[in-house]
Amino acid sequence: MTKVTMTVNGASVSGEAAGNTLLVEFLREELRLTGTHVGCDTSQCGACSVHVDGKLVKSCTMFAAEADGTDVITIEGEAAEDGTLSTVQQAFQDHHGLQCGFCTPGMVMAATALLKENPKPSEAEVRHYLEGNICRCTGYHNIVKSIMAASGQNVEPMAAE
Amino acid sequence: MPKDNGIGASLKRREDVRFLTGTGNYTDDISVHRQLYVHFLRSDVANGTINGIDTAAASAMSGVVRIFTGADFEGVGSIPCGWQVTDRHGEVMKEPAHPVLAQGKVRHVGDPIAAVVANSLEEARNAAEAIDLDIHELPAAVDMRKALEEGAPLVHDELGDNLCYDWGFVEENREAVDEAIKNAAHVTTLELVNNRLVANPMEPRVAVGDFNRATGDSTLYTTSQNPHVIRLLMGAFVLGIPEHKLRVVAPDVGGGFGTKIFHYAEEAFCTFAAKALNRPVKWTASRSEAFMSDAHGRDHVTKIELALDADNNFVALRTATLANMGAYLSTFAPSVPTWLHGTLMAGNYKTPLIYVNVKAVFTNTVPVDAYRGAGRPEATYQLERVVDKAARELGVDPVALRRQNFITEFPYATPVAVEYDTGDYNATMDTLETMIDRDGFAARRAASEAKGKLRGLGINCYIEACGIAPSNLVGQLGARAGLYESATVRVNATGGLVVMTGSHSHGQGHETVFPQVIAEMIGLDESMVEIVHGDTANSPMGMGTYGSRSLAVGGSAMVRATEKIINKTKKIAAHLMEAAEADIELKDGQFSVAGTDKSVAWGDVCLAAYVPHNYPLEDIEPGLEETAFYDPSNFTYPAGAYSCEVEVDPETGKVTIESFAAADDFGNVVNPMIVEGQVHGGLGQGIGQALLENCAYDENGQLLSASYMDYAMPRASDLPLFKVDHSNGTPCTHNPLGVKGCGEAGAIGSPPAVVNAVVDALQSAGKNVLHIDMPLTPARVWDAMNG
Ligand code: FES
Ligand code: FES
């Protein structure tokens, strides 16, 4: 066990982690930030996506010790202090971009990272960027729509009918 | 103007805020003080005799609290099956025991052999590796056809063979069907495979067992679509815990799609072990574990024959299916290929004579049970494929052939025992043809060809049965449970309502939709209504959510309970306004006396019920709380027309979905946004089945697709934007909301559309390809073109 210190959602936190403790385990078990989910054991689903030093990272692919000294943002850190949803979060609600909600934290973290890199992505770019995030509920239609809407683009033509 | 409240409004979901901010409460988010962790040691062979399990060294390892094996479950009940099918000879199905931990034999890769309970998951895993297993591997029964041959390896030695049942439906029609097929002007025959799938909700299964020694109460937190059903099955049949001493909680659940209906060994284990150890015990499936322990779906091998007369009218239909049960009978497994499949074989058509034969087969594979659509996708796929093939053989337009044979008068009693209450199949087909600009297809095909690609258009219909089901009917068919739903509506003194429902939401949005219905009935803002579900401690006995039944059955129970509330409040209002009860009207949350300007507000009447100072105490009790159980009188029958347009790259065989459209009749729609989302999700899974997904075993019973590395889940770039329409709703005639259910349609109607489209594309290049089995991977399509 070693002591690991990092900034999570703006607050400095520290805890004990074994050498093989994954960042996602540290977040969920040690810090009780259970918004970050685990959907697979082969780094394929993206349910565990967080931002580490501003980069999109699958937190099941990183040891907690590797994140020592970094700045981590999880889904719990996306809304404003007063609870106001971020633009991406709000767009997901407005356009029904989630059903069971299990993939959602990862989707929101991925979408937020995408829009930082590419503020006006095309539909194809959105779909391509989500290659590492699986959703079983939505058929992706409304996820894509939510992200396009969050980027300020007109999604009227993507209305379902 | 679209409504912003009540029935018909695309109200945004209130549950979204917690899911979007990471504050949902999924089962794995629950950690109970002093909890232990269990790791299951699972069989890595498909069939084998357990000669010995030596746990001595493992038990001595750090952190290990106790290791359980099958011997600890002697005298404990078997995991039960909830449906007994009677076969065509009048014999009941074979029903082998399904122990919580393997006893004597292992029967599929993933069968749990031992359970290591330790202080940490890591310690449990490490100790499991130190267990010394002596298993004698036996040849496995994997392929269904071979499993039925003389001398095949037996999954259950005591059964004598691997046939679970041989079901015929309608048995009395068999000879007439044979005769009609023999004499028909044309018979189209098709053999096909409905590929085995894994449901893969993104949240893996989790169970946390807890026991309170002071009260003797057990609690199970579990990822379930139906906590009351788990309480009943596990309490009464496995562990012998009376229902009042057992609480089952299914909190936020990350998708179900059928695979979280069933009662699983791990749930019983955690509940049992928590009591034995007097400590909470938690299990979280890894994804690899989910692949080898969640019930799988589909896996049918079918031969279907459609007979037509000289005028292309369908005259008879005969199908013979082998249905995989896997190694044990999962909760609803026997019903899926029989009553949920055979009864839908009429489809949207007037075929007068139908005979369905299903042989259910035990194999050394994971149990197979209901997956989104459960039986109806299998029925729709074979029927809509054979109709398409018939159209091609006869050289007629596939839509015209369908229209010619549509059922157009309702109610309609099919020859397979169900009665469709309403529908308008021409209307959904008309809408579909407009949505897809069918007339423009030739130009689109020419444009694809100019790029060196092939283009195909596939169109089909579907009908399904939802809102399962009339209890007396399913009882006759072998269900060992009733299939009603319940709701308790509690009105508080200040007029707010809480609905406790047996329906369970795991993505469907009940917390938003159910209040819309009540808001409409009383004329309140939907924010006045709260939904409570997912906990046997605070909701009445309910059967849960599957078969697109929540609104049709659970919603109906809620309507009935609310009607009782309204009746009572009208009595109170009549008393308060000194008027006759018959003259009281309720509108916009206001009671008034017809023909006068007297009125009293909803909130004042509710307050009077709890502060009954001026109240008809001699006639009615104080308080405002009512419960209703709703048992439907029929299934509901959503139906529609779907189309898929594909491009096929002739160089590689790769299929690209260019467009997909769905025109559905769901009856009345409460929240269009949510209905469309349900259709999108179903389409994603149906297209996934058609193009990508396949659960494969090798001939030794090794599971080849056991992770997302080798089981192809649909990704965002595999799917198109969907065009969906539900404007042709013909309201269901027998439930109070006129709703039919929309959760499974997309998965039912879409696979044949994709395959029809790909066959059409290949045919356009002069290839004599009449069928390709799903999934239509580039390799399979290329082989079909070049084979
Ligand atoms: S849990 Fe990290 S990618 Fe699936
Ligand atoms: S919303 Fe359920 S997995 Fe995406």
PDB file of N, CA, C and O in Angstrom, chain B residues 183-243:
ATOM      1  N   ASN B 183     -50.618 -30.037 -51.420  1.00  0.00           N
ATOM      2  CA  ASN B 183     -51.457 -29.686 -52.571  1.00  0.00           C
ATOM      3  C   ASN B 183     -51.295 -28.252 -53.056  1.00  0.00           C
ATOM      4  O   ASN B 183     -52.003 -27.820 -53.964  1.00  0.00           O
ATOM      5  N   ALA B 184     -50.361 -27.509 -52.459  1.00  0.00           N
ATOM      6  CA  ALA B 184     -50.293 -26.077 -52.781  1.00  0.00           C
ATOM      7  C   ALA B 184     -49.702 -25.833 -54.166  1.00  0.00           C
ATOM      8  O   ALA B 184     -48.908 -26.633 -54.676  1.00  0.00           O
ATOM      9  N   ALA B 185     -50.077 -24.692 -54.752  1.00  0.00           N
ATOM     10  CA  ALA B 185     -49.534 -24.319 -56.059  1.00  0.00           C
ATOM     11  C   ALA B 185     -48.049 -23.994 -55.948  1.00  0.00           C
ATOM     12  O   ALA B 185     -47.274 -24.243 -56.868  1.00  0.00           O
ATOM     13  N   HIS B 186     -47.663 -23.415 -54.820  1.00  0.00           N
ATOM     14  CA  HIS B 186     -46.253 -23.052 -54.637  1.00  0.00           C
ATOM     15  C   HIS B 186     -45.882 -23.194 -53.162  1.00  0.00           C
ATOM     16  O   HIS B 186     -46.659 -22.813 -52.296  1.00  0.00           O
ATOM     17  N   VAL B 187     -44.716 -23.732 -52.911  1.00  0.00           N
ATOM     18  CA  VAL B 187     -44.219 -23.823 -51.532  1.00  0.00           C
ATOM     19  C   VAL B 187     -42.815 -23.222 -51.488  1.00  0.00           C
ATOM     20  O   VAL B 187     -41.945 -23.603 -52.271  1.00  0.00           O
ATOM     21  N   THR B 188     -42.625 -22.279 -50.593  1.00  0.00           N
ATOM     22  CA  THR B 188     -41.298 -21.710 -50.391  1.00  0.00           C
ATOM     23  C   THR B 188     -40.726 -22.272 -49.091  1.00  0.00           C
ATOM     24  O   THR B 188     -41.390 -22.233 -48.058  1.00  0.00           O
ATOM     25  N   THR B 189     -39.528 -22.765 -49.185  1.00  0.00           N
ATOM     26  CA  THR B 189     -38.897 -23.397 -48.020  1.00  0.00           C
ATOM     27  C   THR B 189     -37.620 -22.646 -47.672  1.00  0.00           C
ATOM     28  O   THR B 189     -36.871 -22.235 -48.565  1.00  0.00           O
ATOM     29  N   LEU B 190     -37.390 -22.472 -46.399  1.00  0.00           N
ATOM     30  CA  LEU B 190     -36.186 -21.760 -45.967  1.00  0.00           C
ATOM     31  C   LEU B 190     -35.666 -22.391 -44.684  1.00  0.00           C
ATOM     32  O   LEU B 190     -36.434 -22.658 -43.767  1.00  0.00           O
ATOM     33  N   GLU B 191     -34.377 -22.630 -44.671  1.00  0.00           N
ATOM     34  CA  GLU B 191     -33.751 -23.095 -43.431  1.00  0.00           C
ATOM     35  C   GLU B 191     -32.858 -21.987 -42.925  1.00  0.00           C
ATOM     36  O   GLU B 191     -32.098 -21.392 -43.695  1.00  0.00           O
ATOM     37  N   LEU B 192     -32.976 -21.712 -41.638  1.00  0.00           N
ATOM     38  CA  LEU B 192     -32.202 -20.585 -41.118  1.00  0.00           C
ATOM     39  C   LEU B 192     -31.833 -20.780 -39.660  1.00  0.00           C
ATOM     40  O   LEU B 192     -32.387 -21.620 -38.957  1.00  0.00           O
ATOM     41  N   VAL B 193     -30.879 -19.971 -39.259  1.00  0.00           N
ATOM     42  CA  VAL B 193     -30.401 -19.989 -37.879  1.00  0.00           C
ATOM     43  C   VAL B 193     -30.708 -18.634 -37.263  1.00  0.00           C
ATOM     44  O   VAL B 193     -30.429 -17.598 -37.861  1.00  0.00           O
ATOM     45  N   ASN B 194     -31.311 -18.651 -36.092  1.00  0.00           N
ATOM     46  CA  ASN B 194     -31.439 -17.413 -35.345  1.00  0.00           C
ATOM     47  C   ASN B 194     -30.304 -17.398 -34.336  1.00  0.00           C
ATOM     48  O   ASN B 194     -30.315 -18.148 -33.354  1.00  0.00           O
ATOM     49  N   ASN B 195     -29.304 -16.572 -34.617  1.00  0.00           N
ATOM     50  CA  ASN B 195     -28.033 -16.663 -33.908  1.00  0.00           C
ATOM     51  C   ASN B 195     -28.139 -16.406 -32.420  1.00  0.00           C
ATOM     52  O   ASN B 195     -28.923 -15.592 -31.962  1.00  0.00           O
ATOM     53  N   ARG B 196     -27.312 -17.120 -31.703  1.00  0.00           N
ATOM     54  CA  ARG B 196     -27.257 -16.991 -30.243  1.00  0.00           C
ATOM     55  C   ARG B 196     -26.648 -15.641 -29.874  1.00  0.00           C
ATOM     56  O   ARG B 196     -25.630 -15.224 -30.427  1.00  0.00           O
ATOM     57  N   LEU B 197     -27.283 -14.973 -28.924  1.00  0.00           N
ATOM     58  CA  LEU B 197     -26.861 -13.625 -28.537  1.00  0.00           C
ATOM     59  C   LEU B 197     -26.637 -13.554 -27.035  1.00  0.00           C
ATOM     60  O   LEU B 197     -27.145 -14.380 -26.281  1.00  0.00           O
ATOM     61  N   VAL B 198     -25.897 -12.558 -26.628  1.00  0.00           N
ATOM     62  CA  VAL B 198     -25.750 -12.263 -25.204  1.00  0.00           C
ATOM     63  C   VAL B 198     -26.305 -10.856 -24.995  1.00  0.00           C
ATOM     64  O   VAL B 198     -25.937  -9.928 -25.712  1.00  0.00           O
ATOM     65  N   ALA B 199     -27.219 -10.735 -24.031  1.00  0.00           N
ATOM     66  CA  ALA B 199     -27.969  -9.481 -23.887  1.00  0.00           C
ATOM     67  C   ALA B 199     -27.048  -8.296 -23.594  1.00  0.00           C
ATOM     68  O   ALA B 199     -27.251  -7.212 -24.120  1.00  0.00           O
ATOM     69  N   ASN B 200     -26.072  -8.520 -22.706  1.00  0.00           N
ATOM     70  CA  ASN B 200     -25.094  -7.477 -22.453  1.00  0.00           C
ATOM     71  C   ASN B 200     -25.643  -6.124 -22.013  1.00  0.00           C
ATOM     72  O   ASN B 200     -25.277  -5.084 -22.598  1.00  0.00           O
ATOM     73  N   PRO B 201     -26.514  -6.078 -20.999  1.00  0.00           N
ATOM     74  CA  PRO B 201     -26.760  -4.755 -20.412  1.00  0.00           C
ATOM     75  C   PRO B 201     -25.409  -4.229 -19.937  1.00  0.00           C
ATOM     76  O   PRO B 201     -24.545  -5.016 -19.537  1.00  0.00           O
ATOM     77  N   MET B 202     -25.206  -2.913 -20.023  1.00  0.00           N
ATOM     78  CA  MET B 202     -23.862  -2.406 -19.716  1.00  0.00           C
ATOM     79  C   MET B 202     -23.497  -2.588 -18.242  1.00  0.00           C
ATOM     80  O   MET B 202     -22.328  -2.647 -17.890  1.00  0.00           O
ATOM     81  N   GLU B 203     -24.498  -2.666 -17.393  1.00  0.00           N
ATOM     82  CA  GLU B 203     -24.206  -2.960 -15.987  1.00  0.00           C
ATOM     83  C   GLU B 203     -24.164  -4.467 -15.793  1.00  0.00           C
ATOM     84  O   GLU B 203     -25.182  -5.141 -15.970  1.00  0.00           O
ATOM     85  N   PRO B 204     -23.031  -5.021 -15.423  1.00  0.00           N
ATOM     86  CA  PRO B 204     -22.994  -6.457 -15.137  1.00  0.00           C
ATOM     87  C   PRO B 204     -23.843  -6.773 -13.898  1.00  0.00           C
ATOM     88  O   PRO B 204     -24.138  -5.886 -13.099  1.00  0.00           O
ATOM     89  N   ARG B 205     -24.204  -8.041 -13.734  1.00  0.00           N
ATOM     90  CA  ARG B 205     -25.025  -8.405 -12.578  1.00  0.00           C
ATOM     91  C   ARG B 205     -24.226  -8.268 -11.279  1.00  0.00           C
ATOM     92  O   ARG B 205     -23.019  -8.490 -11.243  1.00  0.00           O
ATOM     93  N   VAL B 206     -24.966  -7.918 -10.224  1.00  0.00           N
ATOM     94  CA  VAL B 206     -24.374  -7.741  -8.895  1.00  0.00           C
ATOM     95  C   VAL B 206     -25.382  -8.281  -7.885  1.00  0.00           C
ATOM     96  O   VAL B 206     -26.598  -8.166  -8.094  1.00  0.00           O
ATOM     97  N   ALA B 207     -24.894  -8.880  -6.813  1.00  0.00           N
ATOM     98  CA  ALA B 207     -25.786  -9.287  -5.723  1.00  0.00           C
ATOM     99  C   ALA B 207     -25.091  -8.987  -4.404  1.00  0.00           C
ATOM    100  O   ALA B 207     -23.893  -9.248  -4.250  1.00  0.00           O
ATOM    101  N   VAL B 208     -25.839  -8.420  -3.462  1.00  0.00           N
ATOM    102  CA  VAL B 208     -25.324  -8.199  -2.116  1.00  0.00           C
ATOM    103  C   VAL B 208     -26.328  -8.817  -1.148  1.00  0.00           C
ATOM    104  O   VAL B 208     -27.489  -8.403  -1.101  1.00  0.00           O
ATOM    105  N   GLY B 209     -25.892  -9.841  -0.427  1.00  0.00           N
ATOM    106  CA  GLY B 209     -26.770 -10.472   0.560  1.00  0.00           C
ATOM    107  C   GLY B 209     -26.476  -9.907   1.932  1.00  0.00           C
ATOM    108  O   GLY B 209     -25.323  -9.616   2.265  1.00  0.00           O
ATOM    109  N   ASP B 210     -27.521  -9.743   2.735  1.00  0.00           N
ATOM    110  CA  ASP B 210     -27.330  -9.225   4.089  1.00  0.00           C
ATOM    111  C   ASP B 210     -28.277  -9.982   5.015  1.00  0.00           C
ATOM    112  O   ASP B 210     -29.329 -10.453   4.577  1.00  0.00           O
ATOM    113  N   PHE B 211     -27.880 -10.116   6.265  1.00  0.00           N
ATOM    114  CA  PHE B 211     -28.716 -10.838   7.223  1.00  0.00           C
ATOM    115  C   PHE B 211     -28.677 -10.111   8.560  1.00  0.00           C
ATOM    116  O   PHE B 211     -27.626  -9.664   9.005  1.00  0.00           O
ATOM    117  N   ASN B 212     -29.829  -9.975   9.162  1.00  0.00           N
ATOM    118  CA  ASN B 212     -29.926  -9.307  10.457  1.00  0.00           C
ATOM    119  C   ASN B 212     -30.249 -10.362  11.503  1.00  0.00           C
ATOM    120  O   ASN B 212     -31.367 -10.888  11.560  1.00  0.00           O
ATOM    121  N   ARG B 213     -29.254 -10.706  12.304  1.00  0.00           N
ATOM    122  CA  ARG B 213     -29.458 -11.789  13.272  1.00  0.00           C
ATOM    123  C   ARG B 213     -30.521 -11.412  14.298  1.00  0.00           C
ATOM    124  O   ARG B 213     -31.265 -12.271  14.775  1.00  0.00           O
ATOM    125  N   ALA B 214     -30.628 -10.142  14.600  1.00  0.00           N
ATOM    126  CA  ALA B 214     -31.593  -9.718  15.628  1.00  0.00           C
ATOM    127  C   ALA B 214     -33.030  -9.976  15.200  1.00  0.00           C
ATOM    128  O   ALA B 214     -33.869 -10.397  15.995  1.00  0.00           O
ATOM    129  N   THR B 215     -33.303  -9.747  13.929  1.00  0.00           N
ATOM    130  CA  THR B 215     -34.686  -9.918  13.466  1.00  0.00           C
ATOM    131  C   THR B 215     -34.867 -11.200  12.669  1.00  0.00           C
ATOM    132  O   THR B 215     -35.988 -11.623  12.413  1.00  0.00           O
ATOM    133  N   GLY B 216     -33.756 -11.777  12.220  1.00  0.00           N
ATOM    134  CA  GLY B 216     -33.846 -12.957  11.358  1.00  0.00           C
ATOM    135  C   GLY B 216     -34.231 -12.599   9.932  1.00  0.00           C
ATOM    136  O   GLY B 216     -34.628 -13.459   9.159  1.00  0.00           O
ATOM    137  N   ASP B 217     -34.103 -11.335   9.575  1.00  0.00           N
ATOM    138  CA  ASP B 217     -34.490 -10.909   8.228  1.00  0.00           C
ATOM    139  C   ASP B 217     -33.309 -10.964   7.261  1.00  0.00           C
ATOM    140  O   ASP B 217     -32.204 -10.550   7.601  1.00  0.00           O
ATOM    141  N   SER B 218     -33.584 -11.435   6.059  1.00  0.00           N
ATOM    142  CA  SER B 218     -32.583 -11.411   4.994  1.00  0.00           C
ATOM    143  C   SER B 218     -32.921 -10.306   4.012  1.00  0.00           C
ATOM    144  O   SER B 218     -34.096 -10.047   3.738  1.00  0.00           O
ATOM    145  N   THR B 219     -31.872  -9.680   3.480  1.00  0.00           N
ATOM    146  CA  THR B 219     -32.061  -8.668   2.434  1.00  0.00           C
ATOM    147  C   THR B 219     -31.127  -9.003   1.283  1.00  0.00           C
ATOM    148  O   THR B 219     -29.967  -9.364   1.499  1.00  0.00           O
ATOM    149  N   LEU B 220     -31.658  -8.900   0.084  1.00  0.00           N
ATOM    150  CA  LEU B 220     -30.828  -9.082  -1.104  1.00  0.00           C
ATOM    151  C   LEU B 220     -30.942  -7.835  -1.969  1.00  0.00           C
ATOM    152  O   LEU B 220     -32.046  -7.434  -2.348  1.00  0.00           O
ATOM    153  N   TYR B 221     -29.814  -7.216  -2.248  1.00  0.00           N
ATOM    154  CA  TYR B 221     -29.768  -6.139  -3.240  1.00  0.00           C
ATOM    155  C   TYR B 221     -29.324  -6.792  -4.537  1.00  0.00           C
ATOM    156  O   TYR B 221     -28.295  -7.490  -4.568  1.00  0.00           O
ATOM    157  N   THR B 222     -30.060  -6.581  -5.592  1.00  0.00           N
ATOM    158  CA  THR B 222     -29.712  -7.304  -6.817  1.00  0.00           C
ATOM    159  C   THR B 222     -30.115  -6.536  -8.058  1.00  0.00           C
ATOM    160  O   THR B 222     -31.034  -5.705  -8.036  1.00  0.00           O
ATOM    161  N   THR B 223     -29.430  -6.823  -9.141  1.00  0.00           N
ATOM    162  CA  THR B 223     -29.679  -6.179 -10.431  1.00  0.00           C
ATOM    163  C   THR B 223     -30.817  -6.923 -11.121  1.00  0.00           C
ATOM    164  O   THR B 223     -30.579  -7.803 -11.938  1.00  0.00           O
ATOM    165  N   SER B 224     -32.041  -6.582 -10.756  1.00  0.00           N
ATOM    166  CA  SER B 224     -33.183  -7.354 -11.246  1.00  0.00           C
ATOM    167  C   SER B 224     -34.228  -6.462 -11.888  1.00  0.00           C
ATOM    168  O   SER B 224     -34.417  -5.320 -11.484  1.00  0.00           O
ATOM    169  N   GLN B 225     -34.948  -7.040 -12.850  1.00  0.00           N
ATOM    170  CA  GLN B 225     -36.090  -6.367 -13.469  1.00  0.00           C
ATOM    171  C   GLN B 225     -37.370  -6.625 -12.681  1.00  0.00           C
ATOM    172  O   GLN B 225     -38.420  -6.080 -13.016  1.00  0.00           O
ATOM    173  N   ASN B 226     -37.293  -7.517 -11.675  1.00  0.00           N
ATOM    174  CA  ASN B 226     -38.520  -7.916 -10.979  1.00  0.00           C
ATOM    175  C   ASN B 226     -38.218  -8.440  -9.572  1.00  0.00           C
ATOM    176  O   ASN B 226     -38.182  -9.644  -9.342  1.00  0.00           O
ATOM    177  N   PRO B 227     -37.984  -7.504  -8.641  1.00  0.00           N
ATOM    178  CA  PRO B 227     -37.571  -7.939  -7.302  1.00  0.00           C
ATOM    179  C   PRO B 227     -38.566  -8.877  -6.614  1.00  0.00           C
ATOM    180  O   PRO B 227     -38.142  -9.793  -5.905  1.00  0.00           O
ATOM    181  N   HIS B 228     -39.869  -8.676  -6.827  1.00  0.00           N
ATOM    182  CA  HIS B 228     -40.828  -9.568  -6.158  1.00  0.00           C
ATOM    183  C   HIS B 228     -40.719 -10.996  -6.677  1.00  0.00           C
ATOM    184  O   HIS B 228     -40.914 -11.953  -5.928  1.00  0.00           O
ATOM    185  N   VAL B 229     -40.453 -11.126  -7.972  1.00  0.00           N
ATOM    186  CA  VAL B 229     -40.338 -12.471  -8.548  1.00  0.00           C
ATOM    187  C   VAL B 229     -39.116 -13.174  -7.956  1.00  0.00           C
ATOM    188  O   VAL B 229     -39.161 -14.352  -7.624  1.00  0.00           O
ATOM    189  N   ILE B 230     -38.044 -12.430  -7.777  1.00  0.00           N
ATOM    190  CA  ILE B 230     -36.841 -13.021  -7.170  1.00  0.00           C
ATOM    191  C   ILE B 230     -37.143 -13.426  -5.730  1.00  0.00           C
ATOM    192  O   ILE B 230     -36.764 -14.505  -5.274  1.00  0.00           O
ATOM    193  N   ARG B 231     -37.849 -12.560  -5.032  1.00  0.00           N
ATOM    194  CA  ARG B 231     -38.190 -12.900  -3.641  1.00  0.00           C
ATOM    195  C   ARG B 231     -38.993 -14.196  -3.596  1.00  0.00           C
ATOM    196  O   ARG B 231     -38.738 -15.086  -2.782  1.00  0.00           O
ATOM    197  N   LEU B 232     -39.951 -14.310  -4.493  1.00  0.00           N
ATOM    198  CA  LEU B 232     -40.804 -15.505  -4.516  1.00  0.00           C
ATOM    199  C   LEU B 232     -39.994 -16.750  -4.876  1.00  0.00           C
ATOM    200  O   LEU B 232     -40.057 -17.771  -4.182  1.00  0.00           O
ATOM    201  N   LEU B 233     -39.237 -16.663  -5.964  1.00  0.00           N
ATOM    202  CA  LEU B 233     -38.518 -17.851  -6.444  1.00  0.00           C
ATOM    203  C   LEU B 233     -37.436 -18.277  -5.453  1.00  0.00           C
ATOM    204  O   LEU B 233     -37.323 -19.450  -5.105  1.00  0.00           O
ATOM    205  N   MET B 234     -36.653 -17.309  -5.002  1.00  0.00           N
ATOM    206  CA  MET B 234     -35.541 -17.652  -4.121  1.00  0.00           C
ATOM    207  C   MET B 234     -36.045 -18.017  -2.732  1.00  0.00           C
ATOM    208  O   MET B 234     -35.575 -18.983  -2.117  1.00  0.00           O
ATOM    209  N   GLY B 235     -37.011 -17.252  -2.254  1.00  0.00           N
ATOM    210  CA  GLY B 235     -37.509 -17.504  -0.903  1.00  0.00           C
ATOM    211  C   GLY B 235     -38.244 -18.821  -0.816  1.00  0.00           C
ATOM    212  O   GLY B 235     -37.957 -19.666   0.036  1.00  0.00           O
ATOM    213  N   ALA B 236     -39.176 -19.033  -1.723  1.00  0.00           N
ATOM    214  CA  ALA B 236     -40.042 -20.203  -1.602  1.00  0.00           C
ATOM    215  C   ALA B 236     -39.386 -21.478  -2.114  1.00  0.00           C
ATOM    216  O   ALA B 236     -39.615 -22.552  -1.562  1.00  0.00           O
ATOM    217  N   PHE B 237     -38.583 -21.387  -3.165  1.00  0.00           N
ATOM    218  CA  PHE B 237     -38.121 -22.620  -3.822  1.00  0.00           C
ATOM    219  C   PHE B 237     -36.668 -22.982  -3.526  1.00  0.00           C
ATOM    220  O   PHE B 237     -36.312 -24.146  -3.583  1.00  0.00           O
ATOM    221  N   VAL B 238     -35.833 -21.977  -3.257  1.00  0.00           N
ATOM    222  CA  VAL B 238     -34.418 -22.306  -3.076  1.00  0.00           C
ATOM    223  C   VAL B 238     -34.042 -22.322  -1.593  1.00  0.00           C
ATOM    224  O   VAL B 238     -33.578 -23.332  -1.071  1.00  0.00           O
ATOM    225  N   LEU B 239     -34.281 -21.212  -0.920  1.00  0.00           N
ATOM    226  CA  LEU B 239     -33.731 -21.078   0.430  1.00  0.00           C
ATOM    227  C   LEU B 239     -34.753 -21.292   1.532  1.00  0.00           C
ATOM    228  O   LEU B 239     -34.392 -21.348   2.715  1.00  0.00           O
ATOM    229  N   GLY B 240     -36.022 -21.377   1.181  1.00  0.00           N
ATOM    230  CA  GLY B 240     -37.020 -21.607   2.224  1.00  0.00           C
ATOM    231  C   GLY B 240     -37.133 -20.448   3.207  1.00  0.00           C
ATOM    232  O   GLY B 240     -37.215 -20.646   4.411  1.00  0.00           O
ATOM    233  N   ILE B 241     -37.102 -19.228   2.695  1.00  0.00           N
ATOM    234  CA  ILE B 241     -37.288 -18.050   3.556  1.00  0.00           C
ATOM    235  C   ILE B 241     -38.684 -17.490   3.269  1.00  0.00           C
ATOM    236  O   ILE B 241     -38.983 -17.159   2.126  1.00  0.00           O
ATOM    237  N   PRO B 242     -39.538 -17.385   4.278  1.00  0.00           N
ATOM    238  CA  PRO B 242     -40.873 -16.829   4.005  1.00  0.00           C
ATOM    239  C   PRO B 242     -40.760 -15.380   3.544  1.00  0.00           C
ATOM    240  O   PRO B 242     -39.818 -14.666   3.911  1.00  0.00           O
ATOM    241  N   GLU B 243     -41.717 -14.969   2.745  1.00  0.00           N
ATOM    242  CA  GLU B 243     -41.582 -13.661   2.105  1.00  0.00           C
ATOM    243  C   GLU B 243     -41.505 -12.501   3.087  1.00  0.00           C
ATOM    244  O   GLU B 243     -40.876 -11.496   2.804  1.00  0.00           O
TER     245      GLU B 243
END
